[in-house]
């Protein structure tokens, strides 16, 4: 969902386009570097999706995971045939998962310790070393993207590496809630006792983002009993939330007091040194080689949240990989590519460069193609639209516009721009396309 949301935002899809094309897509499988996406029905137009959204999805996936996946779209019939080989992705599976739903990258080894998380880290390690004995429950809290899930998976990996037979269960509270609801809805005792058996038969229970359980009475009730049974049997419980128990307003008191039995540890936003260390670690782990100045630029400007910090680095890498010859990343490039992230409110200066990039992106071409000497019909009209918009929206001299658009002379620019301006007067489609691109260039 987050990946699709990124595509929606970056391409400013209208609600109807988003609902029609992207929303119905489902991840079918991830095998090696191939990400297969299920297109639920033929009517939706597999070909169209393939042509129009493959690259945007690929880029968004790369930004999100830091990995380059080949994107393959399939229809339900093909999905059935391949089921034998590929296991469908369940709700809970994290990309690249090895052990059920644990992300193999989230370990203590890859977790950078800084002033903001030192206490939470030590507490987590203590619990991992002596589950059920150190602190029970361990309650981790902190804002979005600060490392709670990473720490929880680290604990689970650590316990499993010491004792591969330990029954460790990591679930999001959403998943837990769904299971409770499912068991209740089935309405018979077997469904419920199956649920109870599953949850009470484990050694370590990790529930992530527990704030989503509160406010749902039946789930709180079931969770209360699960908690008591496990705690009574000295089984380790680890919870995470976006706030401490005392600030969770709709949490029942009996649960609140239990959450406070063990140890409560918070994670704060990282300081500059920790942000640098996290970026360097990521660079090392993923085998990137990014200029130190660029790393400093990111660490200076992306402050609040580690997911965004990593996202910024991933975004730069993804862009440089999509450029011909893996262009090296410079601070200038970083300023450009990250401006939305760093200055979300700043209006962009409208330059011919911005217009050309936006037009290329809108039609799914590379800038290098748009400004090339190619004359096939698919590219000629977008190029003329770029000519028209550069003339219409900026004060740049025609000579400059011509130079940027592949060293064309100014009469070519006038000719192309005029052609579009005439077409707009008679052709509704052209008019709409140009309007849409204009809005992308200048949203205000
Ligand atoms: P939360 O669960 O608190 O929202 P996550 O655990 O999902 O945050 O962390 C967001 C991203 O930041 C993850 O990719 C995680 O690996 C990374 N991250 C968070 N804290 C650290 C850290 N201290 N060292 C390295 N990576 C971190
Ligand atoms: Mg999380």
PDB file of C-alpha atoms in Angstrom, residues 251-364:
ATOM      1  CA  UNK A 251      -6.549   1.540  26.915  1.00  0.00           C
ATOM      2  CA  UNK A 252      -8.347  -0.335  29.683  1.00  0.00           C
ATOM      3  CA  UNK A 253      -6.735   0.215  33.060  1.00  0.00           C
ATOM      4  CA  UNK A 254      -6.156  -3.455  33.703  1.00  0.00           C
ATOM      5  CA  UNK A 255      -4.081  -3.623  30.526  1.00  0.00           C
ATOM      6  CA  UNK A 256      -2.336  -0.349  31.193  1.00  0.00           C
ATOM      7  CA  UNK A 257      -1.120  -1.539  34.560  1.00  0.00           C
ATOM      8  CA  UNK A 258       0.133  -4.782  33.028  1.00  0.00           C
ATOM      9  CA  UNK A 259       2.019  -2.912  30.326  1.00  0.00           C
ATOM     10  CA  UNK A 260       3.777  -1.085  33.133  1.00  0.00           C
ATOM     11  CA  UNK A 261       4.804  -4.221  35.021  1.00  0.00           C
ATOM     12  CA  UNK A 262       8.018  -4.696  33.157  1.00  0.00           C
ATOM     13  CA  UNK A 263      10.235  -2.105  31.566  1.00  0.00           C
ATOM     14  CA  UNK A 264       9.204   0.839  29.416  1.00  0.00           C
ATOM     15  CA  UNK A 265      11.834   2.180  27.029  1.00  0.00           C
ATOM     16  CA  UNK A 266      11.493   5.035  24.604  1.00  0.00           C
ATOM     17  CA  UNK A 267      13.237   5.822  21.333  1.00  0.00           C
ATOM     18  CA  UNK A 268      13.766   9.439  20.386  1.00  0.00           C
ATOM     19  CA  UNK A 269      14.743  11.102  17.117  1.00  0.00           C
ATOM     20  CA  UNK A 270      18.406  10.548  16.259  1.00  0.00           C
ATOM     21  CA  UNK A 271      20.973  13.343  16.547  1.00  0.00           C
ATOM     22  CA  UNK A 272      23.294  14.328  13.689  1.00  0.00           C
ATOM     23  CA  UNK A 273      26.060  11.862  14.601  1.00  0.00           C
ATOM     24  CA  UNK A 274      23.623   8.986  14.792  1.00  0.00           C
ATOM     25  CA  UNK A 275      22.049   9.961  11.482  1.00  0.00           C
ATOM     26  CA  UNK A 276      25.500   9.963   9.873  1.00  0.00           C
ATOM     27  CA  UNK A 277      26.300   6.595  11.432  1.00  0.00           C
ATOM     28  CA  UNK A 278      23.016   5.105  10.201  1.00  0.00           C
ATOM     29  CA  UNK A 279      23.596   6.315   6.653  1.00  0.00           C
ATOM     30  CA  UNK A 280      27.164   5.015   6.647  1.00  0.00           C
ATOM     31  CA  UNK A 281      26.005   1.662   7.965  1.00  0.00           C
ATOM     32  CA  UNK A 282      23.379   1.404   5.288  1.00  0.00           C
ATOM     33  CA  UNK A 283      25.866   2.346   2.628  1.00  0.00           C
ATOM     34  CA  UNK A 284      28.183  -0.373   3.867  1.00  0.00           C
ATOM     35  CA  UNK A 285      25.459  -3.012   4.135  1.00  0.00           C
ATOM     36  CA  UNK A 286      24.031  -2.369   0.705  1.00  0.00           C
ATOM     37  CA  UNK A 287      27.382  -1.956  -0.986  1.00  0.00           C
ATOM     38  CA  UNK A 288      26.767   1.598  -2.102  1.00  0.00           C
ATOM     39  CA  UNK A 289      29.524   4.104  -2.466  1.00  0.00           C
ATOM     40  CA  UNK A 290      28.139   7.557  -1.995  1.00  0.00           C
ATOM     41  CA  UNK A 291      30.183  10.709  -1.670  1.00  0.00           C
ATOM     42  CA  UNK A 292      30.683  11.816   1.931  1.00  0.00           C
ATOM     43  CA  UNK A 293      29.368  15.271   1.177  1.00  0.00           C
ATOM     44  CA  UNK A 294      26.128  13.774  -0.049  1.00  0.00           C
ATOM     45  CA  UNK A 295      25.792  11.702   3.111  1.00  0.00           C
ATOM     46  CA  UNK A 296      26.376  14.846   5.164  1.00  0.00           C
ATOM     47  CA  UNK A 297      23.818  16.709   3.117  1.00  0.00           C
ATOM     48  CA  UNK A 298      21.179  14.080   3.845  1.00  0.00           C
ATOM     49  CA  UNK A 299      22.062  13.801   7.538  1.00  0.00           C
ATOM     50  CA  UNK A 300      21.876  17.574   7.906  1.00  0.00           C
ATOM     51  CA  UNK A 301      18.546  17.944   6.203  1.00  0.00           C
ATOM     52  CA  UNK A 302      16.503  14.853   6.967  1.00  0.00           C
ATOM     53  CA  UNK A 303      16.071  14.908  10.703  1.00  0.00           C
ATOM     54  CA  UNK A 304      12.928  13.544  12.139  1.00  0.00           C
ATOM     55  CA  UNK A 305      12.737   9.962  11.114  1.00  0.00           C
ATOM     56  CA  UNK A 306      15.032   7.138  10.124  1.00  0.00           C
ATOM     57  CA  UNK A 307      12.702   5.706   7.541  1.00  0.00           C
ATOM     58  CA  UNK A 308      12.853   9.023   5.705  1.00  0.00           C
ATOM     59  CA  UNK A 309      16.580   9.156   6.155  1.00  0.00           C
ATOM     60  CA  UNK A 310      16.965   5.773   4.500  1.00  0.00           C
ATOM     61  CA  UNK A 311      14.300   6.669   1.971  1.00  0.00           C
ATOM     62  CA  UNK A 312      16.308   9.705   0.918  1.00  0.00           C
ATOM     63  CA  UNK A 313      19.396   7.601   0.323  1.00  0.00           C
ATOM     64  CA  UNK A 314      17.406   4.917  -1.509  1.00  0.00           C
ATOM     65  CA  UNK A 315      15.792   7.516  -3.682  1.00  0.00           C
ATOM     66  CA  UNK A 316      19.148   8.911  -4.756  1.00  0.00           C
ATOM     67  CA  UNK A 317      20.508   5.459  -5.488  1.00  0.00           C
ATOM     68  CA  UNK A 318      17.404   4.506  -7.436  1.00  0.00           C
ATOM     69  CA  UNK A 319      17.653   7.646  -9.536  1.00  0.00           C
ATOM     70  CA  UNK A 320      21.317   7.193 -10.258  1.00  0.00           C
ATOM     71  CA  UNK A 321      20.720   3.592 -11.325  1.00  0.00           C
ATOM     72  CA  UNK A 322      18.006   4.578 -13.749  1.00  0.00           C
ATOM     73  CA  UNK A 323      20.261   7.130 -15.407  1.00  0.00           C
ATOM     74  CA  UNK A 324      22.492   5.912 -18.196  1.00  0.00           C
ATOM     75  CA  UNK A 325      25.863   4.720 -16.841  1.00  0.00           C
ATOM     76  CA  UNK A 326      24.789   4.937 -13.207  1.00  0.00           C
ATOM     77  CA  UNK A 327      25.556   8.600 -12.927  1.00  0.00           C
ATOM     78  CA  UNK A 328      27.461   9.484  -9.778  1.00  0.00           C
ATOM     79  CA  UNK A 329      25.460  11.237  -7.115  1.00  0.00           C
ATOM     80  CA  UNK A 330      26.447  14.816  -6.334  1.00  0.00           C
ATOM     81  CA  UNK A 331      25.179  17.217  -3.708  1.00  0.00           C
ATOM     82  CA  UNK A 332      23.554  19.227  -6.490  1.00  0.00           C
ATOM     83  CA  UNK A 333      21.677  16.164  -7.645  1.00  0.00           C
ATOM     84  CA  UNK A 334      20.681  15.381  -4.055  1.00  0.00           C
ATOM     85  CA  UNK A 335      19.328  18.911  -3.595  1.00  0.00           C
ATOM     86  CA  UNK A 336      17.272  18.487  -6.685  1.00  0.00           C
ATOM     87  CA  UNK A 337      15.908  15.033  -6.121  1.00  0.00           C
ATOM     88  CA  UNK A 338      15.264  15.436  -2.422  1.00  0.00           C
ATOM     89  CA  UNK A 339      13.670  18.858  -2.505  1.00  0.00           C
ATOM     90  CA  UNK A 340      10.159  17.544  -1.982  1.00  0.00           C
ATOM     91  CA  UNK A 341      11.300  15.658   1.074  1.00  0.00           C
ATOM     92  CA  UNK A 342      13.400  18.442   2.511  1.00  0.00           C
ATOM     93  CA  UNK A 343      11.302  21.469   1.627  1.00  0.00           C
ATOM     94  CA  UNK A 344       7.811  20.107   1.204  1.00  0.00           C
ATOM     95  CA  UNK A 345       6.266  23.562   1.248  1.00  0.00           C
ATOM     96  CA  UNK A 346       8.688  25.457  -0.895  1.00  0.00           C
ATOM     97  CA  UNK A 347       7.300  26.374  -4.311  1.00  0.00           C
ATOM     98  CA  UNK A 348       9.645  25.228  -7.036  1.00  0.00           C
ATOM     99  CA  UNK A 349      11.192  27.750  -9.339  1.00  0.00           C
ATOM    100  CA  UNK A 350       9.817  27.175 -12.801  1.00  0.00           C
ATOM    101  CA  UNK A 351      12.703  26.626 -15.159  1.00  0.00           C
ATOM    102  CA  UNK A 352      12.920  25.044 -18.606  1.00  0.00           C
ATOM    103  CA  UNK A 353      14.847  22.193 -16.933  1.00  0.00           C
ATOM    104  CA  UNK A 354      11.978  21.515 -14.543  1.00  0.00           C
ATOM    105  CA  UNK A 355       9.482  21.614 -17.400  1.00  0.00           C
ATOM    106  CA  UNK A 356      11.484  19.198 -19.513  1.00  0.00           C
ATOM    107  CA  UNK A 357      11.866  16.771 -16.612  1.00  0.00           C
ATOM    108  CA  UNK A 358       8.186  16.948 -15.775  1.00  0.00           C
ATOM    109  CA  UNK A 359       7.102  16.395 -19.371  1.00  0.00           C
ATOM    110  CA  UNK A 360       9.467  13.441 -19.732  1.00  0.00           C
ATOM    111  CA  UNK A 361       8.215  11.924 -16.510  1.00  0.00           C
ATOM    112  CA  UNK A 362       4.598  12.475 -17.439  1.00  0.00           C
ATOM    113  CA  UNK A 363       4.974  10.511 -20.664  1.00  0.00           C
ATOM    114  CA  UNK A 364       7.264   7.907 -19.164  1.00  0.00           C
TER     115      UNK A 364
END
